[in-house]
Coordinates of C-alpha atoms in Angstrom, one line a residue:
Chain M
M1 CA 1.8 9.3 111.9
L2 CA 5.5 10.0 111.3
S3 CA 6.3 6.3 111.1
L4 CA 3.5 5.8 108.6
L5 CA 5.1 8.6 106.4
V6 CA 8.5 7.0 106.7
E7 CA 7.2 3.6 105.9
N8 CA 5.4 5.0 102.8
R9 CA 8.1 7.5 101.9
Y10 CA 8.2 6.5 98.2
A11 CA 4.5 6.8 97.8
V12 CA 4.5 10.1 99.6
T13 CA 7.3 11.5 97.6
A14 CA 5.7 10.3 94.4
S15 CA 2.4 11.9 95.3
V16 CA 4.0 15.3 96.1
L17 CA 6.0 15.2 92.9
F18 CA 2.9 14.3 91.0
A19 CA 1.0 17.2 92.5
V20 CA 3.9 19.6 91.7
G21 CA 4.0 18.4 88.1
F22 CA 0.3 18.4 87.7
L23 CA -0.2 21.9 88.9
H24 CA 2.5 23.3 86.7
V25 CA 1.3 21.6 83.6
L26 CA -2.2 23.0 84.4
L27 CA -1.3 26.5 85.5
H28 CA 2.2 27.5 84.2
P29 CA 2.0 29.8 81.2
D30 CA 5.4 28.9 79.8
L31 CA 5.2 25.9 77.4
I32 CA 8.8 24.7 78.0
K33 CA 8.2 24.6 81.7
K34 CA 5.0 22.7 81.0
V35 CA 7.1 20.0 79.3
L36 CA 9.5 19.9 82.2
A37 CA 6.5 19.6 84.6
F38 CA 5.0 16.9 82.6
N39 CA 8.3 14.9 82.9
I40 CA 8.3 15.4 86.7
M41 CA 4.7 14.2 86.8
D42 CA 5.6 11.0 84.8
S43 CA 8.8 10.4 86.8
S44 CA 6.8 10.4 90.0
V45 CA 4.6 7.6 88.6
F46 CA 7.8 5.7 87.6
L47 CA 9.1 6.2 91.1
L48 CA 6.0 4.8 92.7
L49 CA 6.0 1.8 90.3
A50 CA 9.7 1.1 90.8
S51 CA 9.5 1.3 94.6
R52 CA 6.4 -1.0 94.6
G53 CA 8.3 -3.5 92.5
M54 CA 11.4 -3.6 94.8
I55 CA 11.8 -6.2 97.5
A56 CA 14.9 -5.9 99.7
A57 CA 17.5 -8.7 99.5
R58 CA 16.3 -9.8 96.1
T59 CA 18.0 -9.1 92.7
A60 CA 16.8 -8.2 89.2
A61 CA 15.4 -11.1 87.3
I62 CA 18.5 -11.7 85.2
L63 CA 19.8 -15.3 85.1
T64 CA 23.6 -15.4 85.5
D65 CA 24.8 -18.4 87.5
G66 CA 22.0 -20.7 86.5
G67 CA 19.9 -20.2 89.6
A68 CA 16.3 -20.3 88.5
D69 CA 14.8 -20.1 92.0
P70 CA 12.0 -17.4 91.7
S71 CA 12.4 -16.4 95.4
R72 CA 15.8 -14.9 94.7
Y73 CA 14.4 -12.4 92.1
V74 CA 12.0 -9.5 92.1
N75 CA 9.1 -9.3 89.7
P76 CA 10.4 -7.9 86.5
I77 CA 7.1 -6.6 85.3
P78 CA 7.2 -3.2 87.1
A79 CA 10.6 -2.5 85.5
G80 CA 9.2 -3.4 82.2
L81 CA 6.3 -1.0 82.8
V82 CA 8.6 1.8 83.8
L83 CA 10.6 1.2 80.6
T84 CA 7.4 1.4 78.5
G85 CA 6.3 4.5 80.4
I86 CA 9.7 6.2 79.7
V87 CA 9.4 5.4 76.0
V88 CA 5.9 6.9 75.9
S89 CA 7.0 10.0 77.9
V90 CA 10.1 10.6 75.8
S91 CA 8.2 10.4 72.6
V92 CA 5.5 12.7 73.9
S93 CA 8.1 15.2 75.1
A94 CA 9.8 15.2 71.7
F95 CA 6.5 15.8 70.0
S96 CA 5.5 18.6 72.3
L97 CA 9.0 20.3 72.0
A98 CA 8.7 20.1 68.2
L99 CA 5.2 21.6 68.4
I100 CA 6.5 24.4 70.7
Q101 CA 9.3 25.2 68.2
R102 CA 6.7 25.6 65.5
L103 CA 4.6 27.8 67.7
Y104 CA 7.7 29.9 68.6
G105 CA 8.3 30.3 64.8
A106 CA 4.7 31.6 64.4
Y107 CA 4.5 33.9 67.4
G108 CA 8.0 34.5 68.7
T109 CA 7.4 33.4 72.3
T110 CA 6.8 30.3 74.3
D111 CA 4.5 32.0 76.8
M112 CA 0.9 30.8 76.2
R113 CA -0.7 34.0 77.5
K114 CA 1.4 36.1 75.1
I115 CA 0.5 33.8 72.3
L116 CA -3.2 34.2 73.0
E117 CA -2.8 38.0 73.2
E118 CA -1.0 38.0 69.9
M119 CA -3.7 35.8 68.3
K120 CA -6.3 38.3 69.4
K121 CA -4.3 41.2 68.0
R122 CA -4.0 39.5 64.7
G123 CA -7.7 38.7 64.8
E124 CA -7.3 35.0 64.4
Chain V
M1 CA -10.7 -21.6 66.3
P2 CA -12.5 -20.4 63.2
F3 CA -10.5 -17.9 61.1
V4 CA -13.0 -15.1 61.6
R5 CA -11.9 -14.9 65.2
N6 CA -8.5 -13.7 64.0
L7 CA -10.0 -10.6 62.3
P8 CA -9.9 -8.2 65.3
Y9 CA -6.2 -8.8 65.7
L10 CA -5.6 -8.6 61.9
C11 CA -7.5 -5.3 61.7
I12 CA -5.3 -3.7 64.3
F13 CA -2.2 -5.2 62.7
L14 CA -3.3 -3.9 59.3
C15 CA -3.8 -0.3 60.6
M16 CA -0.4 -0.3 62.3
L17 CA 1.4 -1.9 59.3
S18 CA -0.1 0.5 56.9
A19 CA 0.9 3.4 59.2
I20 CA 4.5 2.2 59.1
L21 CA 4.5 1.8 55.4
L22 CA 2.9 5.1 54.7
S23 CA 5.6 6.9 56.7
L24 CA 8.0 5.9 53.9
G25 CA 6.6 9.0 52.0
P26 CA 4.4 7.8 49.2
K27 CA 2.6 10.2 46.8
A28 CA -0.3 12.2 48.3
K29 CA -3.1 10.5 46.3
F30 CA -1.7 7.0 47.0
A31 CA -1.4 7.7 50.7
Y32 CA -5.0 9.0 50.9
W33 CA -6.5 6.1 49.1
T34 CA -4.5 3.6 51.1
A35 CA -5.9 5.2 54.3
V36 CA -9.5 5.0 52.8
C37 CA -9.0 1.4 51.8
V38 CA -7.5 0.4 55.1
S39 CA -10.4 1.8 57.0
A40 CA -12.9 0.3 54.6
V41 CA -11.3 -3.2 54.9
C42 CA -11.3 -2.8 58.7
A43 CA -15.0 -1.9 58.5
A44 CA -15.8 -4.9 56.4
A45 CA -13.7 -7.3 58.5
S46 CA -15.2 -6.0 61.7
L47 CA -18.7 -6.4 60.3
L48 CA -17.9 -10.0 59.4
F49 CA -16.6 -10.6 62.9
L50 CA -19.6 -8.9 64.4
V51 CA -22.0 -11.1 62.4
H52 CA -20.1 -14.2 63.5
I53 CA -19.8 -13.3 67.2
A54 CA -23.4 -12.1 67.4
K55 CA -24.6 -15.4 65.9
S56 CA -22.5 -17.5 68.2
D57 CA -23.4 -15.3 71.2
T58 CA -20.1 -15.6 73.0
A59 CA -17.0 -13.6 73.8
F60 CA -13.5 -15.0 73.7
A61 CA -10.0 -13.9 74.6
F62 CA -7.4 -13.9 71.9
T63 CA -3.9 -14.5 73.3
M64 CA -1.0 -12.9 71.4
G65 CA 1.7 -15.3 70.3
K66 CA -0.1 -18.0 72.3
F67 CA 1.5 -17.0 75.6
P68 CA -0.8 -18.1 78.4
A69 CA -2.7 -15.8 80.6
P70 CA -0.5 -14.0 83.2
F71 CA 2.5 -13.6 80.7
G72 CA 1.0 -12.8 77.4
N73 CA -1.1 -9.9 76.1
E74 CA -4.7 -10.4 75.3
I75 CA -7.5 -8.9 73.4
K76 CA -11.1 -9.9 73.9
G77 CA -13.7 -10.0 71.2
G78 CA -17.5 -9.9 71.9
P79 CA -20.6 -8.4 70.3
L80 CA -20.1 -4.9 71.8
Q81 CA -16.5 -4.7 70.8
G82 CA -17.4 -5.9 67.3
L83 CA -20.1 -3.3 67.0
F84 CA -17.8 -0.4 68.2
A85 CA -15.0 -1.6 65.8
T86 CA -17.4 -1.8 62.8
V87 CA -18.9 1.7 63.4
F88 CA -15.5 3.3 64.2
S89 CA -13.8 2.0 61.0
L90 CA -16.8 2.7 58.8
V91 CA -17.1 6.3 60.1
M92 CA -13.4 6.8 59.7
C93 CA -13.6 5.8 56.1
L94 CA -16.6 8.1 55.6
C95 CA -14.8 11.1 57.3
L96 CA -11.9 10.6 55.0
L97 CA -14.2 10.6 51.9
G98 CA -16.3 13.5 53.2
G99 CA -13.4 15.9 53.8
K100 CA -11.3 14.8 50.7
T101 CA -11.4 18.1 48.8
E102 CA -10.6 20.2 51.9
L103 CA -7.9 17.7 53.0
F104 CA -6.0 18.1 49.7
E105 CA -6.4 21.9 49.9
D106 CA -5.3 22.2 53.6
V107 CA -2.5 19.7 53.7
D108 CA 0.8 20.2 52.0
E109 CA 1.2 17.6 49.3
K110 CA 4.5 16.3 50.7
K111 CA 3.0 15.8 54.1
M112 CA -0.1 13.9 53.0
G113 CA 1.6 10.6 53.7
L114 CA 2.3 11.6 57.3
A115 CA -1.3 12.8 57.7
C116 CA -2.5 9.4 56.6
V117 CA 0.0 7.8 59.0
M118 CA -1.8 9.6 61.8
L119 CA -5.2 8.7 60.6
C120 CA -4.2 5.0 60.5
M121 CA -2.8 5.3 64.0
V122 CA -6.0 6.9 65.3
L123 CA -7.9 4.0 63.9
A124 CA -5.5 1.5 65.4
S125 CA -5.8 3.1 68.8
L126 CA -9.6 3.2 68.6
L127 CA -9.7 -0.5 67.7
V128 CA -7.3 -1.4 70.5
L129 CA -9.2 0.6 73.0
S130 CA -12.3 -1.4 72.1
Y131 CA -10.7 -4.8 72.1
T132 CA -8.0 -4.7 74.7
N133 CA -8.0 -7.0 77.6
D134 CA -4.9 -5.5 79.3
I135 CA -5.1 -2.3 81.1
F136 CA -1.5 -1.2 80.4
T137 CA -1.9 -1.8 76.7
G138 CA -4.9 0.4 77.1
Y139 CA -2.7 3.2 78.5
V140 CA -0.1 2.8 75.7
F141 CA -2.8 3.2 73.1
V142 CA -4.4 6.0 74.9
E143 CA -1.1 7.9 74.4
I144 CA -0.7 6.8 70.8
G145 CA -4.3 8.0 70.2
T146 CA -3.5 11.3 71.9
V147 CA -0.4 12.1 69.8
A148 CA -2.0 11.1 66.6
A149 CA -5.1 13.2 67.4
C150 CA -2.9 16.2 68.2
A151 CA -1.3 15.7 64.8
L152 CA -4.7 15.7 63.2
V153 CA -5.6 19.0 64.8
M154 CA -2.5 20.6 63.3
L155 CA -2.9 19.2 59.8
K156 CA -3.8 22.7 58.7
D157 CA -0.5 24.3 59.5
S158 CA -1.5 27.8 60.8
G159 CA -0.9 29.7 64.0
P160 CA -4.3 29.2 65.6
T161 CA -4.3 25.4 64.9
L162 CA -0.9 25.1 66.5
A163 CA -2.1 27.0 69.6
A164 CA -5.2 24.8 69.8
T165 CA -3.0 21.7 69.4
V166 CA -0.6 22.8 72.2
R167 CA -3.6 23.4 74.6
Y168 CA -5.1 20.1 73.6
L169 CA -1.8 18.3 74.0
F170 CA -1.1 19.6 77.6
L171 CA -4.6 18.9 78.9
S172 CA -4.4 15.5 77.3
L173 CA -1.0 14.9 79.0
L174 CA -2.6 15.7 82.4
G175 CA -5.3 13.1 81.6
S176 CA -2.6 10.5 80.7
G177 CA -0.7 11.3 83.8
M178 CA -3.8 10.8 86.0
F179 CA -4.8 7.6 84.1
L180 CA -1.3 6.2 84.5
F181 CA -1.2 7.0 88.2
G182 CA -4.5 5.2 88.6
V183 CA -3.3 2.2 86.7
V184 CA -0.1 2.0 88.7
L185 CA -2.1 2.3 92.0
L186 CA -4.4 -0.5 90.8
Y187 CA -1.4 -2.6 89.9
A188 CA 0.2 -1.9 93.3
L189 CA -3.1 -3.0 95.0
T190 CA -3.8 -6.1 93.0
G191 CA -0.6 -7.1 91.2
H192 CA -2.3 -7.7 87.9
L193 CA -2.7 -5.9 84.6
L194 CA -4.8 -8.3 82.6
M195 CA -8.4 -7.6 83.1
P196 CA -9.8 -11.0 84.0
Q197 CA -7.3 -11.3 86.9
L198 CA -7.9 -7.7 87.9
T199 CA -11.7 -8.4 88.1
A200 CA -11.1 -11.2 90.6
A201 CA -8.6 -9.2 92.6
V202 CA -10.8 -6.1 92.7
A203 CA -13.8 -8.2 93.8
A204 CA -11.7 -9.5 96.7
L205 CA -10.4 -6.0 97.7
A206 CA -13.9 -4.4 97.4
G207 CA -14.9 -6.3 100.5
D208 CA -12.0 -5.0 102.5
S209 CA -12.9 -1.7 104.1
A210 CA -9.2 -0.7 104.5
Q211 CA -8.5 -1.0 100.8
R212 CA -11.7 0.7 99.6
P213 CA -10.5 4.3 99.7
L214 CA -7.4 3.3 97.6
L215 CA -9.6 1.5 95.2
A216 CA -11.9 4.5 94.9
L217 CA -8.8 6.7 94.4
S218 CA -7.5 4.5 91.6
L219 CA -10.9 4.4 89.9
G220 CA -11.4 8.1 90.3
L221 CA -8.0 8.9 88.8
M222 CA -8.6 6.7 85.9
T223 CA -12.0 8.1 85.3
A224 CA -10.7 11.7 85.6
G225 CA -7.8 10.9 83.3
L226 CA -10.1 9.5 80.6
G227 CA -12.6 12.2 81.3
V228 CA -10.1 14.9 80.5
K229 CA -9.4 13.2 77.2
S230 CA -13.1 12.8 76.3
A231 CA -13.9 16.4 77.3
M232 CA -15.9 15.7 80.5
F233 CA -16.9 18.9 82.2
P234 CA -14.9 20.9 83.6
F235 CA -12.0 19.7 81.4
H236 CA -13.8 20.5 78.2
R237 CA -12.1 23.8 77.4
W238 CA -9.6 22.4 74.9
L239 CA -12.3 20.9 72.7
P240 CA -14.0 23.8 70.9
D241 CA -10.7 25.3 69.7
A242 CA -9.1 22.0 68.7
H243 CA -12.2 20.7 66.9
S244 CA -13.2 23.8 65.2
S245 CA -9.9 25.1 63.8
A246 CA -8.9 21.8 62.2
T247 CA -9.7 20.7 58.6
T248 CA -13.1 18.9 58.0
T249 CA -11.8 15.4 58.1
S250 CA -9.9 16.0 61.4
S251 CA -12.9 17.8 63.0
A252 CA -15.2 14.9 62.1
V253 CA -12.7 12.2 63.2
L254 CA -11.9 14.1 66.5
S255 CA -15.5 14.9 67.4
G256 CA -17.0 11.7 66.2
L257 CA -14.5 9.1 67.1
V258 CA -11.4 10.0 69.1
V259 CA -13.2 11.3 72.2
K260 CA -15.3 8.1 72.0
G261 CA -12.3 5.7 72.2
Y262 CA -11.6 6.8 75.8
A263 CA -15.2 6.5 76.7
V264 CA -15.2 2.9 75.4
L265 CA -12.1 2.2 77.6
L266 CA -14.1 3.6 80.5
V267 CA -16.9 1.2 79.8
L268 CA -14.4 -1.7 79.9
L269 CA -13.1 -0.4 83.2
Y270 CA -16.6 0.0 84.8
V271 CA -18.3 -3.1 83.5
R272 CA -15.5 -5.6 83.1
V273 CA -12.8 -4.7 85.6
F274 CA -14.7 -3.1 88.5
T275 CA -18.2 -4.3 87.7
L276 CA -21.1 -1.8 88.1
D277 CA -22.0 -2.9 91.7
T278 CA -18.5 -2.0 92.9
V279 CA -18.5 1.2 91.0
R280 CA -21.8 2.1 92.6
S281 CA -20.6 1.2 96.1
L282 CA -17.4 3.3 95.6
R283 CA -19.7 6.2 94.6
V284 CA -17.4 7.3 91.7
N285 CA -20.4 7.2 89.4
D286 CA -22.2 9.9 91.3
A287 CA -19.4 12.4 90.5
V288 CA -19.5 11.3 86.9
F289 CA -23.2 11.8 86.8
I290 CA -23.0 15.4 88.1
L291 CA -20.1 16.3 85.7
G292 CA -22.0 14.7 82.8
F293 CA -25.1 16.6 83.7
A294 CA -23.2 19.9 83.9
G295 CA -21.4 19.3 80.6
M296 CA -24.7 18.5 78.9
I297 CA -26.3 21.8 79.9
L298 CA -23.2 24.0 79.7
G299 CA -22.1 22.7 76.3
S300 CA -25.5 23.5 74.8
V301 CA -25.7 27.0 76.5
R302 CA -22.3 27.9 75.0
A303 CA -23.3 26.6 71.6
I304 CA -26.3 28.9 71.5
Y305 CA -24.0 31.9 71.6
E306 CA -21.6 30.7 68.9
T307 CA -21.8 32.3 65.5
H308 CA -19.1 30.1 63.9
I309 CA -20.7 27.0 62.6
K310 CA -17.8 24.6 63.5
R311 CA -17.4 26.0 67.0
M312 CA -21.1 25.6 67.5
L313 CA -20.8 21.9 66.5
A314 CA -17.8 21.5 68.8
W315 CA -19.7 22.9 71.8
S316 CA -22.5 20.6 70.9
T317 CA -20.0 17.7 71.1
V318 CA -19.3 18.7 74.8
A319 CA -23.0 18.5 75.4
Q320 CA -23.4 15.2 73.7
L321 CA -20.5 13.7 75.6
G322 CA -22.4 14.9 78.7
Y323 CA -25.1 12.4 77.8
V324 CA -22.5 9.6 77.6
F325 CA -21.1 10.5 81.0
M326 CA -24.6 10.8 82.5
G327 CA -25.4 7.3 81.2
F328 CA -22.2 6.0 82.9
G329 CA -23.1 8.0 86.0
L330 CA -26.4 6.2 86.4
G331 CA -24.3 3.2 87.3
T332 CA -26.9 0.7 86.0
A333 CA -26.6 -1.7 83.1
E334 CA -29.4 0.1 81.3
G335 CA -27.6 3.5 81.7
V336 CA -24.3 2.2 80.4
A337 CA -26.1 0.5 77.5
A338 CA -27.8 3.8 76.6
A339 CA -24.5 5.6 76.8
C340 CA -23.0 3.0 74.4
F341 CA -25.9 3.7 72.0
Q342 CA -25.2 7.4 72.4
I343 CA -21.6 6.8 71.5
L344 CA -22.6 5.0 68.3
I345 CA -25.3 7.5 67.2
H346 CA -23.0 10.5 67.9
A347 CA -20.3 8.7 65.9
F348 CA -22.5 9.0 62.9
A349 CA -24.4 12.2 63.5
K350 CA -21.5 14.5 64.4
P351 CA -19.2 13.6 61.4
L352 CA -22.4 14.0 59.3
L353 CA -22.8 17.5 60.6
F354 CA -19.1 18.4 60.2
V355 CA -18.9 17.0 56.7
S356 CA -22.1 18.8 55.6
A357 CA -20.9 22.0 57.2
G358 CA -17.5 21.6 55.5
R359 CA -19.3 21.2 52.1
L360 CA -21.7 24.1 52.8
S361 CA -18.8 26.4 53.7
A362 CA -16.8 25.2 50.6
V363 CA -19.6 26.3 48.3
S364 CA -19.9 29.6 50.1
G365 CA -16.3 30.8 49.6
H366 CA -15.0 29.0 52.8
E367 CA -17.0 31.2 55.1
K368 CA -17.5 29.7 58.5
Q369 CA -19.8 32.3 60.1
L370 CA -23.4 31.3 60.3
S371 CA -24.6 34.6 58.9
A372 CA -22.4 34.2 55.8
L373 CA -23.8 30.7 55.2
R374 CA -27.3 32.1 54.9
G375 CA -29.1 30.2 52.1
S376 CA -26.0 28.1 51.3
A377 CA -28.0 24.9 51.5
W378 CA -29.6 25.8 48.2
R379 CA -26.1 25.7 46.6
A380 CA -25.4 22.2 47.9
P381 CA -28.8 20.7 48.7
L382 CA -27.5 17.3 49.7
A383 CA -25.2 18.8 52.3
G384 CA -28.1 20.9 53.5
L385 CA -30.2 17.8 53.9
G386 CA -27.4 16.0 55.6
F387 CA -27.0 18.9 58.1
G388 CA -30.8 18.7 58.6
V389 CA -30.7 14.9 59.4
G390 CA -27.8 15.4 61.8
A391 CA -29.4 18.5 63.5
L392 CA -32.8 16.8 63.9
S393 CA -31.1 13.7 65.3
M394 CA -29.2 15.9 67.8
V395 CA -32.4 17.6 68.9
G396 CA -34.1 14.2 69.3
I397 CA -36.9 14.1 66.8
P398 CA -38.4 10.6 66.5
L399 CA -37.2 8.3 63.7
F400 CA -33.7 9.8 64.0
G401 CA -31.1 8.1 66.1
G402 CA -30.7 10.8 68.7
F403 CA -34.3 10.2 69.8
A404 CA -33.5 6.6 70.4
A405 CA -30.5 7.5 72.5
K406 CA -32.4 9.9 74.6
T407 CA -35.3 7.4 75.1
G408 CA -32.7 4.8 76.1
L409 CA -31.2 7.2 78.6
G410 CA -34.6 8.2 80.0
L411 CA -35.6 4.6 80.4
G412 CA -32.3 3.7 82.0
A413 CA -32.7 6.5 84.5
L414 CA -36.1 5.3 85.7
D415 CA -34.7 3.0 88.4
G416 CA -32.0 5.4 89.4
G417 CA -33.5 6.5 92.7
M418 CA -32.6 10.1 93.5
K419 CA -31.2 10.6 89.9
V420 CA -34.6 10.1 88.1
A421 CA -35.7 13.7 88.4
A422 CA -32.3 15.1 87.6
A423 CA -31.8 12.8 84.6
L424 CA -35.2 13.3 83.1
G425 CA -35.2 17.1 83.7
G426 CA -31.7 17.4 82.3
L427 CA -32.7 15.4 79.2
A428 CA -35.7 17.6 78.6
L429 CA -33.9 20.9 79.2
S430 CA -30.9 19.8 77.1
S431 CA -33.3 18.8 74.2
V432 CA -34.8 22.3 74.3
L433 CA -31.4 23.9 74.4
N434 CA -30.3 21.7 71.4
A435 CA -33.3 22.8 69.5
L436 CA -32.5 26.4 70.3
Y437 CA -29.3 26.4 68.3
Y438 CA -29.7 23.6 65.8
L439 CA -33.1 24.7 64.4
P440 CA -32.1 28.4 63.8
A441 CA -28.9 27.3 62.2
L442 CA -30.9 24.9 60.0
I443 CA -33.5 27.5 59.0
N444 CA -30.7 29.9 58.4
L445 CA -29.0 27.5 56.0
W446 CA -32.2 27.0 54.0
S447 CA -33.6 30.5 54.0
E448 CA -33.4 33.1 51.2
R449 CA -32.9 31.0 48.1
P450 CA -30.1 32.9 46.3
A451 CA -30.6 34.0 42.7
E452 CA -29.5 31.2 40.2
A453 CA -25.8 31.2 40.1
A454 CA -23.3 28.8 38.6
R455 CA -23.6 25.5 40.3
P456 CA -20.5 24.5 42.3
A457 CA -18.4 21.6 41.1
R458 CA -19.7 18.2 42.2
D459 CA -17.9 16.4 45.0
R460 CA -18.8 12.7 44.6
C461 CA -16.8 11.5 47.6
C462 CA -18.6 14.0 49.8
T463 CA -22.0 13.0 48.4
L464 CA -21.3 9.4 49.1
S465 CA -20.1 10.2 52.6
V466 CA -23.1 12.4 53.5
L467 CA -25.5 9.8 52.1
L468 CA -24.0 6.9 54.1
L469 CA -23.6 8.8 57.3
A470 CA -27.2 10.0 57.1
A471 CA -28.3 6.4 56.4
G472 CA -26.4 5.4 59.5
V473 CA -28.2 8.0 61.6
L474 CA -31.6 6.9 60.2
A475 CA -30.8 3.2 60.5
L476 CA -29.8 3.5 64.1
G477 CA -33.0 5.4 64.8
L478 CA -35.2 2.9 63.0
C479 CA -33.5 -0.3 64.2
F480 CA -33.2 0.9 67.8
K481 CA -34.4 -2.4 69.3
P482 CA -32.1 -4.9 67.7
V483 CA -29.0 -2.6 68.2
M484 CA -29.9 -2.0 71.8
D485 CA -30.4 -5.8 72.4
L486 CA -27.0 -6.4 70.8
I487 CA -25.4 -3.8 73.1
V488 CA -27.1 -5.2 76.2
R489 CA -26.0 -8.7 75.3
G490 CA -22.5 -7.3 74.6
L491 CA -22.3 -5.7 78.0
E492 CA -23.3 -9.0 79.7
L493 CA -20.6 -10.8 77.7
L494 CA -18.0 -8.0 78.2

């Protein structure tokens, strides 16, 4: 059992991080913390992807000394996917932070529960 | 390759290019009409493509930049994709026309360009989700669609719409997270991202009992992720706020189109990548069936209690998406075909209802409460009729499209074993529930003819939009058979 965990340590870590991020995005009332949790969630997926793409004793697929032997390099696609994922996650984070700023301007708090209370008070 | 086969790619490219150009900050009117023209051109081009591909009865992969299979990115065109693309672009154009007056009232003149950028991006994402042959491209456009859809919710810049947007955004992000995790898991299992290679790898893995739980986990995560985004029960809570607080065009686009894009991607996953036999053997469809069933009933029950016309329509969207998921959950080709038909008919009927409701409320001093809209149909008879067509279609009166969708679902359920009773009973119950809120609302709109007052100003764009959307609902209801045949053929070629 333990050896299985150690063998799959990246996948296990990724799953735990994903669960942590997931629950916080779902349940935490503070919007800024939700953004942080969302980033944790996405990073866990990138960790899984990067760890799956790594093969020990091979290097990144960058040709330097003219050796084009594919067995020396790892598959570059997972790294490409992680990069794409980071771009998506950065832009979504920026968008949500801008949105939260607007919401703070309207209600003076970043706590979703307080915002909902305030909305009720104002009769919106 | 005949030129017409480039059209799907060119449509996507046109949407994205116009989005980039519109972000340069043109005048409000110019931006609006550009968005209308782009969606109209996409509709025409997609129709041309649909006619061509339906006649030649094939499907083909279009490789980007002519890079061969494992390296390049692909889209795949077939009759079903052509049909979805045509309907999505056409309805997008009509939503823009139908909500024109309100759009110019609600959106700041300087920000109209940006609003149109988002509308173009939504259309681009819908087209890509229909055509894509690469699962990671699917993920990227799911995210693009999400951000653009959030921006549409908050076009009307007020506190409640911002709060609705933020709730929509975070639930959507959960959905994207789950979908991405599922995709990565599938990639780790198979080593592929292009759908044809994935299909072969999944077929090989499905026979291996050690890999089946992981395969089921991956499919379950992707289903749940897309389910959150298309408001599958119990992840539907964001929808009523987001769809009802927005301006008319946004509500119509969000309810009629955006939630469908994710459902279309789910069809691709189920039919093309995993194949229905594997989906059934992994038993993921059973969960989808139960959740679809629950959404169908609960959405309608909640709609009965609503007194706000747009919230009522939004809850009805939850119920109607329940039909779609129930169709997927049947796990048979007939069930999925019926779900596809439901996607199409709802893409016409719900924007019709929202556009009509927007017009009715505009002629009644922007009131949204049903009680305040009493007799409003006499002030704008065409919008009243449009609401009637949409409502009767939702209830499932014969000749209207909704009836055909329900018939299709019922027929599809017949060889579903244990699910027959549940599906047929659920359809019957849900039709009664639909009637319980749509008919009173409709009677309310037409009752008590008000004393002759000054006629409200005409709104030609809205008239055109209501007429064409209603024509779409009736056409789908009357031409049930050919459309259904096209969908079935499209699913075979998918």
